[in-house]
XYZ file of C-alpha atoms in Angstrom:
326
model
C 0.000 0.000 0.000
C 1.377 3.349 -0.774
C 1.881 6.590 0.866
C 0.216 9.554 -0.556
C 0.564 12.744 2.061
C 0.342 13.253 5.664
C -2.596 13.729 7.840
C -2.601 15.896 11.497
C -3.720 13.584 14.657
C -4.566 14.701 18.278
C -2.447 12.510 20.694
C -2.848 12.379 24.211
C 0.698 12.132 25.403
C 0.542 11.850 28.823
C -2.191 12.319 31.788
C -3.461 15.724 31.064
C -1.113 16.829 28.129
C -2.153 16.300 24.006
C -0.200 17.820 20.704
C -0.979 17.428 17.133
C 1.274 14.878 15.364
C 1.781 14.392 11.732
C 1.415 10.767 10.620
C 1.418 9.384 7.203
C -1.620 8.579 5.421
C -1.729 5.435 3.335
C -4.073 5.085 0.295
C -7.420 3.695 0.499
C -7.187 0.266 -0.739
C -10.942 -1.780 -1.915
C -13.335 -1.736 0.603
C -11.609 1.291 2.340
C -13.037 5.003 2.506
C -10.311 8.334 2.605
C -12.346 11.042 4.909
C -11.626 14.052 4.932
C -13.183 15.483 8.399
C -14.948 18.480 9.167
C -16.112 18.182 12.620
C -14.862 15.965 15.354
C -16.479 16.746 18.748
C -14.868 15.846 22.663
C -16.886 13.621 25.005
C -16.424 15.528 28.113
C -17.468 12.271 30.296
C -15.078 9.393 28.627
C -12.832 11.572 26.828
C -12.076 13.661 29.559
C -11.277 10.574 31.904
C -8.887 9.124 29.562
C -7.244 12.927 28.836
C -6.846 13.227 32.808
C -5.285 9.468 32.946
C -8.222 8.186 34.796
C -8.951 4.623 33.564
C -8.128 2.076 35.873
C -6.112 -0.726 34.822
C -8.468 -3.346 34.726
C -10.301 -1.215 32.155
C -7.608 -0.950 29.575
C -8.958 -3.198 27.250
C -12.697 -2.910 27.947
C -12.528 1.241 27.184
C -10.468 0.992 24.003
C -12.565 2.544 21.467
C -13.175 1.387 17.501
C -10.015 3.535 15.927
C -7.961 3.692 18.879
C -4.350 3.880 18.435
C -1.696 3.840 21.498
C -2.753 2.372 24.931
C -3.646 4.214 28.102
C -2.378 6.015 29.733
C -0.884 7.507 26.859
C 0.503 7.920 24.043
C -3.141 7.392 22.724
C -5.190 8.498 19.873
C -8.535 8.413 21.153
C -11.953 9.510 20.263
C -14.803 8.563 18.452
C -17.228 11.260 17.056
C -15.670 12.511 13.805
C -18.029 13.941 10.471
C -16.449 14.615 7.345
C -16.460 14.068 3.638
C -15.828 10.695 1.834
C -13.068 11.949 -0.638
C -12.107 8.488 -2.041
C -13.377 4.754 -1.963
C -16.177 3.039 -3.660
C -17.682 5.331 -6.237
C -21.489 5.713 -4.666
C -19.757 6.518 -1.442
C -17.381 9.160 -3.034
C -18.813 12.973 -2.141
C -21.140 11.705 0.382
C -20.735 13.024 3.944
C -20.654 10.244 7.076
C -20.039 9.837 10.423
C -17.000 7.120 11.965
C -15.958 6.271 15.259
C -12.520 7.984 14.587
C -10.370 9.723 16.848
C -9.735 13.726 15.755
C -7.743 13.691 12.825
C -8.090 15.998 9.580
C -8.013 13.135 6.948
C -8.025 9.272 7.889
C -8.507 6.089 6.242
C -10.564 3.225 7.437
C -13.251 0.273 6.106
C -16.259 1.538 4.373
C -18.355 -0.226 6.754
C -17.164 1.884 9.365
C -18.704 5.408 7.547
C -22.354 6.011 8.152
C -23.440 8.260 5.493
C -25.573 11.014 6.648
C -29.306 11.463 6.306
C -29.791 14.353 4.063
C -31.821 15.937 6.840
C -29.343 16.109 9.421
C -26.403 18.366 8.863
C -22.622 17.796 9.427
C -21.998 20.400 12.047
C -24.705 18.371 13.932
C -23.823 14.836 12.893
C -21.062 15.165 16.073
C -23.865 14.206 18.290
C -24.279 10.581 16.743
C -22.112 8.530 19.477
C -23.661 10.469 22.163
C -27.131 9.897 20.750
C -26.400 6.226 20.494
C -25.590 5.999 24.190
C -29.067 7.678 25.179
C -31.064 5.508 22.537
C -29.247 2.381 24.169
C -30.511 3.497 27.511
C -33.848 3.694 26.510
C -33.891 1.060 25.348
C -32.465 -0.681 28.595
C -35.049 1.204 30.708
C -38.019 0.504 28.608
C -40.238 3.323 30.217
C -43.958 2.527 29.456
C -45.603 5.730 28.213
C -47.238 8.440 30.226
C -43.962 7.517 32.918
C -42.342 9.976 35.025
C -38.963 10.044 34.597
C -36.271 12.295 36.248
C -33.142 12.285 34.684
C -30.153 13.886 36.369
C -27.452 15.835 34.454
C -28.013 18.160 31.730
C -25.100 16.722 29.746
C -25.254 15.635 26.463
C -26.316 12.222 26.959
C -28.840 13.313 29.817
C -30.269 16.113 27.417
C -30.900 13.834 24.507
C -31.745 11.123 26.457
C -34.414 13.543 28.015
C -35.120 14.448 24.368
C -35.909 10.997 23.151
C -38.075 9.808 26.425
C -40.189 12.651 25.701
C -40.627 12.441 22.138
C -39.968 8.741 21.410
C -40.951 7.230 24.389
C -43.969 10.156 25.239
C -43.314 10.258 28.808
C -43.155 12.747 31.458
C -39.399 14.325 32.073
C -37.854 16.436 34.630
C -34.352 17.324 33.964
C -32.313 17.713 37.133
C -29.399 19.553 37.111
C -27.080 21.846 39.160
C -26.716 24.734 36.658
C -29.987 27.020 36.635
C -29.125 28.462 32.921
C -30.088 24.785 31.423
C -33.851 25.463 32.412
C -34.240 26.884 28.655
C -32.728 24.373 27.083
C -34.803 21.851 28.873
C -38.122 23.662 28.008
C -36.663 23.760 24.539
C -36.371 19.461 24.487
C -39.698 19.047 26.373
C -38.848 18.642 29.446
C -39.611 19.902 32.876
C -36.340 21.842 34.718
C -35.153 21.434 38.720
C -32.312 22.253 40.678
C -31.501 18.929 42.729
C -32.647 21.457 46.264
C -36.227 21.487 44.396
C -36.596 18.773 42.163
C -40.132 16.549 42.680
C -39.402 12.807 44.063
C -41.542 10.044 43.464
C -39.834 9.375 40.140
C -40.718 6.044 38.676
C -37.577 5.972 36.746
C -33.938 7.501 37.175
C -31.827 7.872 35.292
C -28.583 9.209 36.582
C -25.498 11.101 33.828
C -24.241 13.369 35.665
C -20.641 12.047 36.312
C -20.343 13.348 39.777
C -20.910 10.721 42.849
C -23.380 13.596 44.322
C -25.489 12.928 41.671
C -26.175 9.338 42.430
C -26.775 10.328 45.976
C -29.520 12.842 44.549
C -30.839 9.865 42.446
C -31.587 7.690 45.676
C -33.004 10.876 47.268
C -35.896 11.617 44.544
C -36.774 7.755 43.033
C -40.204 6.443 44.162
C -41.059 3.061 45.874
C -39.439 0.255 43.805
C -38.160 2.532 41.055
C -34.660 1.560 38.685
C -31.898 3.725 38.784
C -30.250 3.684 35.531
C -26.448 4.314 35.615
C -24.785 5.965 32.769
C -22.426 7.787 34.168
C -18.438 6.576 34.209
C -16.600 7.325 37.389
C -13.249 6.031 35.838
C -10.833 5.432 39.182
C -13.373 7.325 41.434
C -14.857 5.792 44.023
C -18.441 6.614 45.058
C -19.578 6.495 48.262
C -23.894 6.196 48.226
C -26.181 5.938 51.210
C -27.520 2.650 51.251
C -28.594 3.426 54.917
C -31.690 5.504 54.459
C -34.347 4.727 51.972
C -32.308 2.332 49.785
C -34.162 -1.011 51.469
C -37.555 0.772 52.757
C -38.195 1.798 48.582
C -37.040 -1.491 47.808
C -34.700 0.445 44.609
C -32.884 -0.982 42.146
C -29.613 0.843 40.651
C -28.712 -0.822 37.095
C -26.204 -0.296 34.527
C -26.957 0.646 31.128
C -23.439 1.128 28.334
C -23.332 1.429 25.131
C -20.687 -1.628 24.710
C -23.264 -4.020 24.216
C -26.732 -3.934 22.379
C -29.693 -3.359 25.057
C -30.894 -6.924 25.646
C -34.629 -5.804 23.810
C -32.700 -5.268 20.575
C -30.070 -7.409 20.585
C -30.956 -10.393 18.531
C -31.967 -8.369 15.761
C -30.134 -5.055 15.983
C -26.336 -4.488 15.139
C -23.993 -1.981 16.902
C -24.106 -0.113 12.961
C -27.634 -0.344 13.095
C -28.163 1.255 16.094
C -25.703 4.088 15.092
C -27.457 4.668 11.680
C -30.718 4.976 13.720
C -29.203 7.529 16.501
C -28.032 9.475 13.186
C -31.348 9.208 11.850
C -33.043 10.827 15.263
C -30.750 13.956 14.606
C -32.902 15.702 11.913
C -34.050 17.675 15.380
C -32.978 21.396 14.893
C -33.605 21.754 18.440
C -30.540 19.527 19.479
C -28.036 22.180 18.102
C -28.450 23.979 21.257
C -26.626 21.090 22.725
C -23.557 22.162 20.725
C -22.259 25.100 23.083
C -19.322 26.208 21.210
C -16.807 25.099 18.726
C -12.822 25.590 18.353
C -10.767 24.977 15.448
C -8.414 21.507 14.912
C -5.485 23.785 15.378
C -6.329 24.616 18.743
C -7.464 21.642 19.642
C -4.822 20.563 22.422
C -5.517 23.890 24.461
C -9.097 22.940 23.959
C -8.557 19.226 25.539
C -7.049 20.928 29.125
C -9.412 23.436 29.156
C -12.414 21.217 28.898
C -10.947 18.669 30.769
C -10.581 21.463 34.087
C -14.907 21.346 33.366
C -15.887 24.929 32.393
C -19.305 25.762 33.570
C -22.031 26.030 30.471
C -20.442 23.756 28.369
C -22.604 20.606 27.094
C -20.785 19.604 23.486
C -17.980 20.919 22.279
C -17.412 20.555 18.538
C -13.986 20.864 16.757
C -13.687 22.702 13.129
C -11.412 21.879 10.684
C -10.326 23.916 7.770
């Protein structure tokens, strides 16, 4: 396989420290797509744990994600929401923009299979949201709420916003979005749902679902589920522990806290439904204009390793942050 030019990679290069590496580019070959990106966008909850060199050990190989290259703690080229343009490969692929699983890199070669063309309804600069959108429409599907339920969900993050997004417009049930920042009450409105701080938020929930990232969260989710309600887990705690108390109303509710990732198919789906099927439908549930207030800013490539620390010290107001490329 030949060489043709270079392409620009982000690298994580040690616990909290990334730079922007040239790396050759080889040719796509049959069955391979070149893309040329022009958005890649930072998970603040996964990404930022593995930027801050906070995956335990026994978690190396589990967290690895689909293009990954390096191993943790670092070097590692890792990330896995990238939208650009197919510039070579098979011919009714060729000038058609798709989403990969690719860590941020301005032009990168990988199977076909692995590019999810875009519905023409959703645009590029919100196509970023796909991997997060997958995660929500996997815990969905894990918490199979009946309609009409009342559902608090707790985090206004990306996956807590569109999974409060697709309960109340896929699932048509009741949502109050529960989060520590007063300025996401608009946005919550805006995606159908009810807004509370955790001081005020109604209990009585019959379903939780907890994405905050922060152990005080989870403590908040005990405090406001109803008698024999789930708590569904999204959130990663990396090498955090979390300290919950299991003392107070844990055994007289009789609740249940359960784990939903995106690793693994929700058991409901899973015979039938591939991991590429269930990304092509999360792309498919972006045609929402109102999920572009999830996107809260943007940064070009160039600046991208600035970008990475700052995000990773968790600014205030920031939900998704997209990267541009030239």
């Amino acid at each position: 396989m030949g060489m043709e030019r270079s392409a620009t990679a982000f690298w994580i290069t040690n616990p909290g420290a990334g730079a922007l590496r040239q790396e050759p580019l080889p040719k796509a070959s049959d069955g391979q797509v070149q893309i040329r990106s022009l958005h890649s966008a930072v998970s603040r909850g996964t990404e930022g744990l593995v930027f801050r060199g906070q995956v335990p050990e026994s978690q190396y190989a589990v967290m690895r994600c689909p293009f990954q290259v390096g191993d943790f703690p670092g070097p590692v080229k890792y990330g896995y929401a990238s939208v650009g343009l197919i510039e070579a490969g098979p011919t009714d692929l060729v000038g058609r923009l798709a989403f990969a699983l690719h860590p941020h890199q301005d032009r990168y070669v990988l199977p076909a299979e692995a590019a999810l063309p875009l519905p023409p309804e959703v645009p590029p600069g919100r196509a970023v949201l796909a991997a997060n959108m997958e995660t929500a429409l996997n815990a969905l599907w894990d918490a199979a709420p009946a309609p009409d339920t009342d559902i608090t969900v707790i985090g206004a993050g990306a996956v807590g916003c569109l999974f409060a997004w697709l309960a109340v417009h896929q699932a048509n049930c009741r949502v109050q979005l529960v989060d520590i920042d007063p300025d996401k009450a608009d946005l919550a409105h805006a995606l159908g749902a009810h807004f509370a701080a955790p001081e005020t938020a109604a209990s009585e929930a019959e379903l939780v679902v907890h994405t905050s990232g922060a152990p005080a969260g989870l403590v908040t989710a005990l405090a406001l589920a109803g008698f024999e309600a789930t708590i569904w887990e999204l959130s990663w705690f990396g090498d955090r522990q979390v300290s919950l108390p299991l003392g107070e109303d844990f055994h007289s509710k009789r609740l249940s806290i359960r784990s939903s990732q995106v690793g693994h198919v929700a058991p409901v789906r899973r015979a039938v439904w591939s991991r590429r099927r269930r990304l092509a439908a999360a792309l498919g549930l972006l045609a929402a204009p109102e999920l572009d207030r999830l996107i809260t800013g943007s940064t070009p490539f160039a600046e991208l390793p600035e970008t990475m620390a700052w995000l990773a010290g968790g600014p205030p107001g920031v939900i998704c942050h997209r990267i541009d490329y030239d």
